[in-house]
Amino acid sequence: MEITGKTRICAIIADPVHHVKTPQGINRLCQEAGKDVAMLAVQVAAADLPDAVRGLRAMQNLAGFVVTVPHKTAVVKLCDELSEDAARMQAVNVVRRRPDGTLFGAILDGKGFVAGLREEGIEPAGLSAYLVGAGGAASAIAHALAEAGVSRLTLANRTKEKSQALRARLADAYPVLPVSLGGRDPQGHDLVINATSLGLKPEDPLPLDVTQLSADQVVAEIIMDPAETPLLKAAKRQGCTVQYGSPMLTNQLKLMAEAMGL
């Protein structure tokens, strides 16, 4: 692949950025399609996000950018327009730069996660789900699970106010779905999901009480690197079926490319 002055650029912004797999996927996808596009990984601290987005907005050969931890909710206010889903969830993970420099934000995490489950033969319809997290990815996954027809949903998050806000948004969109707030105990649920960044670093605490996991549960991650997080290792020891983080990204790549107009 040769990058020239005619190459369209896109980016993924994160902090940290070492774990991201999106550039490899997007670059491979575009190469296979014969498109002159290159994606780069860019590390941006939370405090620098407004300046970074201002700079991206000014890049006339920029197609768009993907957004991941910890920027998915903060970037909402930096977009000029949002998709219906992104506005409802108040989270964005892909932004298209229009020719006039305006930014259109969308959220694809939830669709990718549910598609990844189904790809592995796990149908969420009718399952009870326990979801750790209330940030951008968690919000998208919660809405996608509701749309897929889970029987009930428990939200567990360190900051209860965020869980309560997410429950309120779900109640507006899916008023018949039972949604409760939970703690660290995942018992009594068919599907257990970590939708936080806990597990990216070796020193991270476990996102839930793994001693309460049982062999009849499916335990899913959204983290891709490491592929086998401490949570998944513990779940395997408990006899659980595990779902790795990579299928969520794999199922989003084409959607991300379309969202950025590649």
PDB file of C-alpha atoms in Angstrom:
ATOM      1  CA  MET A   1       0.000   0.000   0.000  1.00  0.00           C
ATOM      2  CA  GLU A   2       1.388   3.383  -1.005  1.00  0.00           C
ATOM      3  CA  ILE A   3       0.180   6.515   0.789  1.00  0.00           C
ATOM      4  CA  THR A   4       0.164   9.580  -1.439  1.00  0.00           C
ATOM      5  CA  GLY A   5      -1.325  13.057  -1.472  1.00  0.00           C
ATOM      6  CA  LYS A   6      -4.469  11.528  -2.985  1.00  0.00           C
ATOM      7  CA  THR A   7      -4.984   9.027  -0.158  1.00  0.00           C
ATOM      8  CA  ARG A   8      -8.076   9.599   1.953  1.00  0.00           C
ATOM      9  CA  ILE A   9      -7.223   9.516   5.657  1.00  0.00           C
ATOM     10  CA  CYS A  10      -9.244   8.269   8.595  1.00  0.00           C
ATOM     11  CA  ALA A  11      -8.308   7.709  12.221  1.00  0.00           C
ATOM     12  CA  ILE A  12      -9.221   5.990  15.440  1.00  0.00           C
ATOM     13  CA  ILE A  13      -8.809   8.040  18.614  1.00  0.00           C
ATOM     14  CA  ALA A  14      -8.406   6.408  22.010  1.00  0.00           C
ATOM     15  CA  ASP A  15      -6.486   6.549  25.282  1.00  0.00           C
ATOM     16  CA  PRO A  16      -4.691   4.165  25.530  1.00  0.00           C
ATOM     17  CA  VAL A  17      -4.429   3.218  21.871  1.00  0.00           C
ATOM     18  CA  HIS A  18      -2.110   0.171  21.887  1.00  0.00           C
ATOM     19  CA  HIS A  19      -4.973  -2.340  22.025  1.00  0.00           C
ATOM     20  CA  VAL A  20      -7.000  -1.132  19.017  1.00  0.00           C
ATOM     21  CA  LYS A  21      -7.550  -3.489  16.078  1.00  0.00           C
ATOM     22  CA  THR A  22      -9.694  -1.235  13.888  1.00  0.00           C
ATOM     23  CA  PRO A  23      -6.888   0.182  11.675  1.00  0.00           C
ATOM     24  CA  GLN A  24      -5.792  -3.295  10.598  1.00  0.00           C
ATOM     25  CA  GLY A  25      -9.388  -4.226   9.767  1.00  0.00           C
ATOM     26  CA  ILE A  26     -10.293  -1.027   7.919  1.00  0.00           C
ATOM     27  CA  ASN A  27      -7.020  -0.930   5.969  1.00  0.00           C
ATOM     28  CA  ARG A  28      -7.420  -4.568   4.922  1.00  0.00           C
ATOM     29  CA  LEU A  29     -11.051  -3.980   3.926  1.00  0.00           C
ATOM     30  CA  CYS A  30     -10.162  -0.932   1.823  1.00  0.00           C
ATOM     31  CA  GLN A  31      -7.194  -2.647   0.190  1.00  0.00           C
ATOM     32  CA  GLU A  32      -9.370  -5.606  -0.794  1.00  0.00           C
ATOM     33  CA  ALA A  33     -11.880  -3.176  -2.309  1.00  0.00           C
ATOM     34  CA  GLY A  34      -9.150  -1.270  -4.166  1.00  0.00           C
ATOM     35  CA  LYS A  35      -9.806   1.958  -2.257  1.00  0.00           C
ATOM     36  CA  ASP A  36      -7.049   4.501  -1.640  1.00  0.00           C
ATOM     37  CA  VAL A  37      -7.670   4.894   2.098  1.00  0.00           C
ATOM     38  CA  ALA A  38      -5.408   4.687   5.166  1.00  0.00           C
ATOM     39  CA  MET A  39      -6.420   4.584   8.837  1.00  0.00           C
ATOM     40  CA  LEU A  40      -4.076   5.598  11.650  1.00  0.00           C
ATOM     41  CA  ALA A  41      -4.328   5.091  15.411  1.00  0.00           C
ATOM     42  CA  VAL A  42      -4.078   8.335  17.396  1.00  0.00           C
ATOM     43  CA  GLN A  43      -3.704   8.551  21.173  1.00  0.00           C
ATOM     44  CA  VAL A  44      -5.650  11.491  22.616  1.00  0.00           C
ATOM     45  CA  ALA A  45      -6.074  12.243  26.318  1.00  0.00           C
ATOM     46  CA  ALA A  46      -9.548  13.196  27.540  1.00  0.00           C
ATOM     47  CA  ALA A  47      -8.493  16.772  28.296  1.00  0.00           C
ATOM     48  CA  ASP A  48      -7.194  17.190  24.737  1.00  0.00           C
ATOM     49  CA  LEU A  49     -10.233  15.757  22.952  1.00  0.00           C
ATOM     50  CA  PRO A  50     -11.817  19.104  21.922  1.00  0.00           C
ATOM     51  CA  ASP A  51      -8.526  20.328  20.415  1.00  0.00           C
ATOM     52  CA  ALA A  52      -7.963  17.000  18.648  1.00  0.00           C
ATOM     53  CA  VAL A  53     -11.442  17.007  17.107  1.00  0.00           C
ATOM     54  CA  ARG A  54     -10.978  20.629  16.039  1.00  0.00           C
ATOM     55  CA  GLY A  55      -7.816  19.574  14.222  1.00  0.00           C
ATOM     56  CA  LEU A  56      -9.506  16.577  12.588  1.00  0.00           C
ATOM     57  CA  ARG A  57     -12.353  18.807  11.443  1.00  0.00           C
ATOM     58  CA  ALA A  58      -9.821  21.009   9.605  1.00  0.00           C
ATOM     59  CA  MET A  59      -8.249  18.109   7.670  1.00  0.00           C
ATOM     60  CA  GLN A  60      -9.817  18.324   4.204  1.00  0.00           C
ATOM     61  CA  ASN A  61      -8.662  14.852   3.130  1.00  0.00           C
ATOM     62  CA  LEU A  62     -10.089  13.236   6.282  1.00  0.00           C
ATOM     63  CA  ALA A  63     -13.031  10.891   5.636  1.00  0.00           C
ATOM     64  CA  GLY A  64     -13.836  10.476   9.317  1.00  0.00           C
ATOM     65  CA  PHE A  65     -12.724   8.868  12.539  1.00  0.00           C
ATOM     66  CA  VAL A  66     -13.627   6.040  14.881  1.00  0.00           C
ATOM     67  CA  VAL A  67     -13.956   6.809  18.594  1.00  0.00           C
ATOM     68  CA  THR A  68     -13.270   4.406  21.438  1.00  0.00           C
ATOM     69  CA  VAL A  69     -12.454   4.383  25.180  1.00  0.00           C
ATOM     70  CA  PRO A  70     -12.729   6.840  26.883  1.00  0.00           C
ATOM     71  CA  HIS A  71     -14.193   9.309  24.369  1.00  0.00           C
ATOM     72  CA  LYS A  72     -17.503   7.835  23.201  1.00  0.00           C
ATOM     73  CA  THR A  73     -19.737  10.042  25.331  1.00  0.00           C
ATOM     74  CA  ALA A  74     -17.559  13.173  25.370  1.00  0.00           C
ATOM     75  CA  VAL A  75     -17.398  13.372  21.554  1.00  0.00           C
ATOM     76  CA  VAL A  76     -21.198  13.695  21.348  1.00  0.00           C
ATOM     77  CA  LYS A  77     -21.051  17.418  22.111  1.00  0.00           C
ATOM     78  CA  LEU A  78     -18.311  17.930  19.523  1.00  0.00           C
ATOM     79  CA  CYS A  79     -20.427  16.668  16.609  1.00  0.00           C
ATOM     80  CA  ASP A  80     -22.692  18.916  14.542  1.00  0.00           C
ATOM     81  CA  GLU A  81     -25.320  16.235  13.969  1.00  0.00           C
ATOM     82  CA  LEU A  82     -26.080  12.787  15.391  1.00  0.00           C
ATOM     83  CA  SER A  83     -27.840   9.700  14.128  1.00  0.00           C
ATOM     84  CA  GLU A  84     -31.107   8.879  15.882  1.00  0.00           C
ATOM     85  CA  ASP A  85     -29.450   6.053  17.837  1.00  0.00           C
ATOM     86  CA  ALA A  86     -26.482   8.201  18.890  1.00  0.00           C
ATOM     87  CA  ALA A  87     -28.776  11.006  20.063  1.00  0.00           C
ATOM     88  CA  ARG A  88     -30.869   8.585  22.106  1.00  0.00           C
ATOM     89  CA  MET A  89     -27.854   6.820  23.650  1.00  0.00           C
ATOM     90  CA  GLN A  90     -25.702   9.958  23.953  1.00  0.00           C
ATOM     91  CA  ALA A  91     -22.719   8.049  22.614  1.00  0.00           C
ATOM     92  CA  VAL A  92     -20.763   8.016  19.348  1.00  0.00           C
ATOM     93  CA  ASN A  93     -18.171   5.590  18.018  1.00  0.00           C
ATOM     94  CA  VAL A  94     -17.843   6.703  14.400  1.00  0.00           C
ATOM     95  CA  VAL A  95     -17.811  10.207  12.917  1.00  0.00           C
ATOM     96  CA  ARG A  96     -18.059  11.225   9.254  1.00  0.00           C
ATOM     97  CA  ARG A  97     -16.428  14.463   8.160  1.00  0.00           C
ATOM     98  CA  ARG A  98     -18.539  16.077   5.485  1.00  0.00           C
ATOM     99  CA  PRO A  99     -16.949  18.183   2.702  1.00  0.00           C
ATOM    100  CA  ASP A 100     -17.940  21.395   4.512  1.00  0.00           C
ATOM    101  CA  GLY A 101     -16.128  20.277   7.681  1.00  0.00           C
ATOM    102  CA  THR A 102     -19.250  19.415   9.678  1.00  0.00           C
ATOM    103  CA  LEU A 103     -19.191  16.197  11.705  1.00  0.00           C
ATOM    104  CA  PHE A 104     -21.926  13.531  11.752  1.00  0.00           C
ATOM    105  CA  GLY A 105     -21.745  11.043  14.649  1.00  0.00           C
ATOM    106  CA  ALA A 106     -23.210   7.536  14.825  1.00  0.00           C
ATOM    107  CA  ILE A 107     -23.024   4.560  17.191  1.00  0.00           C
ATOM    108  CA  LEU A 108     -22.478   0.993  15.948  1.00  0.00           C
ATOM    109  CA  ASP A 109     -21.193  -0.873  19.032  1.00  0.00           C
ATOM    110  CA  GLY A 110     -24.522  -2.450  19.920  1.00  0.00           C
ATOM    111  CA  LYS A 111     -25.272  -3.707  16.416  1.00  0.00           C
ATOM    112  CA  GLY A 112     -21.782  -5.167  16.173  1.00  0.00           C
ATOM    113  CA  PHE A 113     -22.011  -6.857  19.566  1.00  0.00           C
ATOM    114  CA  VAL A 114     -25.359  -8.553  18.886  1.00  0.00           C
ATOM    115  CA  ALA A 115     -24.215  -9.610  15.404  1.00  0.00           C
ATOM    116  CA  GLY A 116     -21.093 -11.108  16.987  1.00  0.00           C
ATOM    117  CA  LEU A 117     -23.184 -13.122  19.442  1.00  0.00           C
ATOM    118  CA  ARG A 118     -25.386 -14.465  16.662  1.00  0.00           C
ATOM    119  CA  GLU A 119     -22.337 -15.316  14.568  1.00  0.00           C
ATOM    120  CA  GLU A 120     -21.197 -17.570  17.428  1.00  0.00           C
ATOM    121  CA  GLY A 121     -24.636 -19.201  17.706  1.00  0.00           C
ATOM    122  CA  ILE A 122     -25.816 -17.209  20.736  1.00  0.00           C
ATOM    123  CA  GLU A 123     -29.286 -15.752  20.203  1.00  0.00           C
ATOM    124  CA  PRO A 124     -30.025 -13.030  22.787  1.00  0.00           C
ATOM    125  CA  ALA A 125     -33.804 -13.079  22.302  1.00  0.00           C
ATOM    126  CA  GLY A 126     -35.425 -14.387  25.468  1.00  0.00           C
ATOM    127  CA  LEU A 127     -32.215 -14.379  27.527  1.00  0.00           C
ATOM    128  CA  SER A 128     -31.757 -12.478  30.781  1.00  0.00           C
ATOM    129  CA  ALA A 129     -28.716 -10.198  30.600  1.00  0.00           C
ATOM    130  CA  TYR A 130     -26.347  -8.679  33.167  1.00  0.00           C
ATOM    131  CA  LEU A 131     -24.362  -5.753  31.782  1.00  0.00           C
ATOM    132  CA  VAL A 132     -21.375  -4.151  33.503  1.00  0.00           C
ATOM    133  CA  GLY A 133     -20.908  -0.518  32.500  1.00  0.00           C
ATOM    134  CA  ALA A 134     -22.986   2.522  31.626  1.00  0.00           C
ATOM    135  CA  GLY A 135     -20.701   4.402  29.249  1.00  0.00           C
ATOM    136  CA  GLY A 136     -20.878   4.714  25.480  1.00  0.00           C
ATOM    137  CA  ALA A 137     -20.312   1.074  24.551  1.00  0.00           C
ATOM    138  CA  ALA A 138     -22.524  -0.189  27.380  1.00  0.00           C
ATOM    139  CA  SER A 139     -25.338   2.150  26.381  1.00  0.00           C
ATOM    140  CA  ALA A 140     -25.198   0.974  22.773  1.00  0.00           C
ATOM    141  CA  ILE A 141     -25.112  -2.688  23.804  1.00  0.00           C
ATOM    142  CA  ALA A 142     -27.997  -2.215  26.255  1.00  0.00           C
ATOM    143  CA  HIS A 143     -30.182  -0.713  23.530  1.00  0.00           C
ATOM    144  CA  ALA A 144     -29.200  -3.406  21.037  1.00  0.00           C
ATOM    145  CA  LEU A 145     -30.000  -6.155  23.547  1.00  0.00           C
ATOM    146  CA  ALA A 146     -33.380  -4.555  24.200  1.00  0.00           C
ATOM    147  CA  GLU A 147     -34.051  -4.385  20.471  1.00  0.00           C
ATOM    148  CA  ALA A 148     -32.966  -8.027  20.112  1.00  0.00           C
ATOM    149  CA  GLY A 149     -35.583  -9.085  22.652  1.00  0.00           C
ATOM    150  CA  VAL A 150     -33.819  -9.975  25.908  1.00  0.00           C
ATOM    151  CA  SER A 151     -36.292 -10.906  28.625  1.00  0.00           C
ATOM    152  CA  ARG A 152     -34.791  -8.580  31.253  1.00  0.00           C
ATOM    153  CA  LEU A 153     -31.670  -6.522  31.804  1.00  0.00           C
ATOM    154  CA  THR A 154     -29.606  -5.739  34.899  1.00  0.00           C
ATOM    155  CA  LEU A 155     -27.206  -2.779  34.808  1.00  0.00           C
ATOM    156  CA  ALA A 156     -24.151  -2.780  37.073  1.00  0.00           C
ATOM    157  CA  ASN A 157     -21.856   0.237  37.204  1.00  0.00           C
ATOM    158  CA  ARG A 158     -19.530   1.834  39.739  1.00  0.00           C
ATOM    159  CA  THR A 159     -21.279   5.192  39.304  1.00  0.00           C
ATOM    160  CA  LYS A 160     -24.945   4.592  40.112  1.00  0.00           C
ATOM    161  CA  GLU A 161     -26.033   7.897  38.588  1.00  0.00           C
ATOM    162  CA  LYS A 162     -24.869   6.713  35.160  1.00  0.00           C
ATOM    163  CA  SER A 163     -26.761   3.434  35.556  1.00  0.00           C
ATOM    164  CA  GLN A 164     -29.896   5.330  36.537  1.00  0.00           C
ATOM    165  CA  ALA A 165     -29.553   7.624  33.512  1.00  0.00           C
ATOM    166  CA  LEU A 166     -29.128   4.643  31.189  1.00  0.00           C
ATOM    167  CA  ARG A 167     -32.146   2.907  32.738  1.00  0.00           C
ATOM    168  CA  ALA A 168     -34.220   6.059  32.143  1.00  0.00           C
ATOM    169  CA  ARG A 169     -33.193   6.155  28.473  1.00  0.00           C
ATOM    170  CA  LEU A 170     -34.058   2.483  28.077  1.00  0.00           C
ATOM    171  CA  ALA A 171     -37.432   3.027  29.747  1.00  0.00           C
ATOM    172  CA  ASP A 172     -38.250   5.714  27.181  1.00  0.00           C
ATOM    173  CA  ALA A 173     -37.235   3.568  24.219  1.00  0.00           C
ATOM    174  CA  TYR A 174     -38.350   0.132  25.483  1.00  0.00           C
ATOM    175  CA  PRO A 175     -41.005   0.693  28.163  1.00  0.00           C
ATOM    176  CA  VAL A 176     -41.980  -3.003  28.489  1.00  0.00           C
ATOM    177  CA  LEU A 177     -38.439  -4.247  29.152  1.00  0.00           C
ATOM    178  CA  PRO A 178     -37.724  -4.904  32.861  1.00  0.00           C
ATOM    179  CA  VAL A 179     -34.481  -3.065  33.713  1.00  0.00           C
ATOM    180  CA  SER A 180     -32.958  -3.155  37.194  1.00  0.00           C
ATOM    181  CA  LEU A 181     -29.778  -1.894  38.841  1.00  0.00           C
ATOM    182  CA  GLY A 182     -27.425  -4.499  40.255  1.00  0.00           C
ATOM    183  CA  GLY A 183     -24.143  -4.928  42.075  1.00  0.00           C
ATOM    184  CA  ARG A 184     -21.182  -7.210  41.427  1.00  0.00           C
ATOM    185  CA  ASP A 185     -23.144 -10.489  41.610  1.00  0.00           C
ATOM    186  CA  PRO A 186     -24.100 -11.831  38.143  1.00  0.00           C
ATOM    187  CA  GLN A 187     -26.134 -14.792  39.403  1.00  0.00           C
ATOM    188  CA  GLY A 188     -29.504 -15.477  37.834  1.00  0.00           C
ATOM    189  CA  HIS A 189     -28.643 -14.243  34.328  1.00  0.00           C
ATOM    190  CA  ASP A 190     -28.097 -16.189  31.118  1.00  0.00           C
ATOM    191  CA  LEU A 191     -25.780 -13.645  29.533  1.00  0.00           C
ATOM    192  CA  VAL A 192     -23.055 -11.741  31.436  1.00  0.00           C
ATOM    193  CA  ILE A 193     -21.303  -8.876  29.613  1.00  0.00           C
ATOM    194  CA  ASN A 194     -18.354  -6.685  30.515  1.00  0.00           C
ATOM    195  CA  ALA A 195     -18.816  -3.430  28.576  1.00  0.00           C
ATOM    196  CA  THR A 196     -16.135  -1.493  30.493  1.00  0.00           C
ATOM    197  CA  SER A 197     -12.402  -1.029  29.926  1.00  0.00           C
ATOM    198  CA  LEU A 198     -11.575  -3.174  32.982  1.00  0.00           C
ATOM    199  CA  GLY A 199      -9.239  -5.841  31.676  1.00  0.00           C
ATOM    200  CA  LEU A 200      -7.166  -3.698  29.328  1.00  0.00           C
ATOM    201  CA  LYS A 201      -4.431  -3.380  31.954  1.00  0.00           C
ATOM    202  CA  PRO A 202      -2.969  -6.310  33.930  1.00  0.00           C
ATOM    203  CA  GLU A 203      -3.541  -4.465  37.205  1.00  0.00           C
ATOM    204  CA  ASP A 204      -7.259  -3.811  36.564  1.00  0.00           C
ATOM    205  CA  PRO A 205      -9.708  -5.258  39.081  1.00  0.00           C
ATOM    206  CA  LEU A 206     -12.246  -7.784  37.825  1.00  0.00           C
ATOM    207  CA  PRO A 207     -15.482  -6.090  36.706  1.00  0.00           C
ATOM    208  CA  LEU A 208     -17.709  -8.494  38.675  1.00  0.00           C
ATOM    209  CA  ASP A 209     -17.645 -11.256  41.301  1.00  0.00           C
ATOM    210  CA  VAL A 210     -16.414 -14.202  39.231  1.00  0.00           C
ATOM    211  CA  THR A 211     -16.990 -16.658  42.101  1.00  0.00           C
ATOM    212  CA  GLN A 212     -20.712 -16.286  41.435  1.00  0.00           C
ATOM    213  CA  LEU A 213     -20.483 -17.369  37.791  1.00  0.00           C
ATOM    214  CA  SER A 214     -21.919 -20.766  36.845  1.00  0.00           C
ATOM    215  CA  ALA A 215     -21.400 -23.160  33.950  1.00  0.00           C
ATOM    216  CA  ASP A 216     -24.813 -22.418  32.412  1.00  0.00           C
ATOM    217  CA  GLN A 217     -23.896 -18.781  31.718  1.00  0.00           C
ATOM    218  CA  VAL A 218     -22.402 -17.089  28.656  1.00  0.00           C
ATOM    219  CA  VAL A 219     -19.743 -14.508  29.598  1.00  0.00           C
ATOM    220  CA  ALA A 220     -18.932 -11.916  26.942  1.00  0.00           C
ATOM    221  CA  GLU A 221     -16.219  -9.264  26.575  1.00  0.00           C
ATOM    222  CA  ILE A 222     -15.871  -6.184  24.398  1.00  0.00           C
ATOM    223  CA  ILE A 223     -12.097  -5.947  24.984  1.00  0.00           C
ATOM    224  CA  MET A 224     -10.024  -7.277  22.082  1.00  0.00           C
ATOM    225  CA  ASP A 225      -6.473  -7.014  23.441  1.00  0.00           C
ATOM    226  CA  PRO A 226      -5.782  -9.056  25.421  1.00  0.00           C
ATOM    227  CA  ALA A 227      -8.092 -11.503  23.629  1.00  0.00           C
ATOM    228  CA  GLU A 228      -8.476 -13.567  26.800  1.00  0.00           C
ATOM    229  CA  THR A 229      -9.018 -11.107  29.623  1.00  0.00           C
ATOM    230  CA  PRO A 230      -8.826 -12.062  33.313  1.00  0.00           C
ATOM    231  CA  LEU A 231     -12.639 -12.162  33.305  1.00  0.00           C
ATOM    232  CA  LEU A 232     -12.772 -14.676  30.447  1.00  0.00           C
ATOM    233  CA  LYS A 233     -10.048 -16.802  32.051  1.00  0.00           C
ATOM    234  CA  ALA A 234     -12.036 -16.883  35.289  1.00  0.00           C
ATOM    235  CA  ALA A 235     -15.249 -17.655  33.410  1.00  0.00           C
ATOM    236  CA  LYS A 236     -13.575 -20.591  31.674  1.00  0.00           C
ATOM    237  CA  ARG A 237     -12.470 -21.951  35.037  1.00  0.00           C
ATOM    238  CA  GLN A 238     -16.111 -21.797  36.152  1.00  0.00           C
ATOM    239  CA  GLY A 239     -17.153 -23.765  33.077  1.00  0.00           C
ATOM    240  CA  CYS A 240     -18.901 -20.872  31.325  1.00  0.00           C
ATOM    241  CA  THR A 241     -19.239 -20.407  27.593  1.00  0.00           C
ATOM    242  CA  VAL A 242     -17.155 -17.349  26.649  1.00  0.00           C
ATOM    243  CA  GLN A 243     -17.561 -14.755  23.898  1.00  0.00           C
ATOM    244  CA  TYR A 244     -14.429 -12.872  22.859  1.00  0.00           C
ATOM    245  CA  GLY A 245     -14.362  -9.183  21.993  1.00  0.00           C
ATOM    246  CA  SER A 246     -13.164  -9.482  18.381  1.00  0.00           C
ATOM    247  CA  PRO A 247     -16.482 -10.569  16.754  1.00  0.00           C
ATOM    248  CA  MET A 248     -18.034  -7.245  17.788  1.00  0.00           C
ATOM    249  CA  LEU A 249     -15.391  -5.339  15.816  1.00  0.00           C
ATOM    250  CA  THR A 250     -15.419  -7.736  12.867  1.00  0.00           C
ATOM    251  CA  ASN A 251     -19.139  -7.152  12.435  1.00  0.00           C
ATOM    252  CA  GLN A 252     -18.711  -3.383  12.662  1.00  0.00           C
ATOM    253  CA  LEU A 253     -15.952  -2.867  10.106  1.00  0.00           C
ATOM    254  CA  LYS A 254     -18.149  -2.636   7.013  1.00  0.00           C
ATOM    255  CA  LEU A 255     -20.659  -0.491   8.902  1.00  0.00           C
ATOM    256  CA  MET A 256     -17.851   1.838  10.017  1.00  0.00           C
ATOM    257  CA  ALA A 257     -16.505   2.124   6.480  1.00  0.00           C
ATOM    258  CA  GLU A 258     -19.980   2.947   5.183  1.00  0.00           C
ATOM    259  CA  ALA A 259     -20.530   5.476   7.977  1.00  0.00           C
ATOM    260  CA  MET A 260     -17.338   7.323   7.013  1.00  0.00           C
ATOM    261  CA  GLY A 261     -18.228   7.196   3.322  1.00  0.00           C
ATOM    262  CA  LEU A 262     -15.246   5.043   2.379  1.00  0.00           C
TER     263      LEU A 262
END
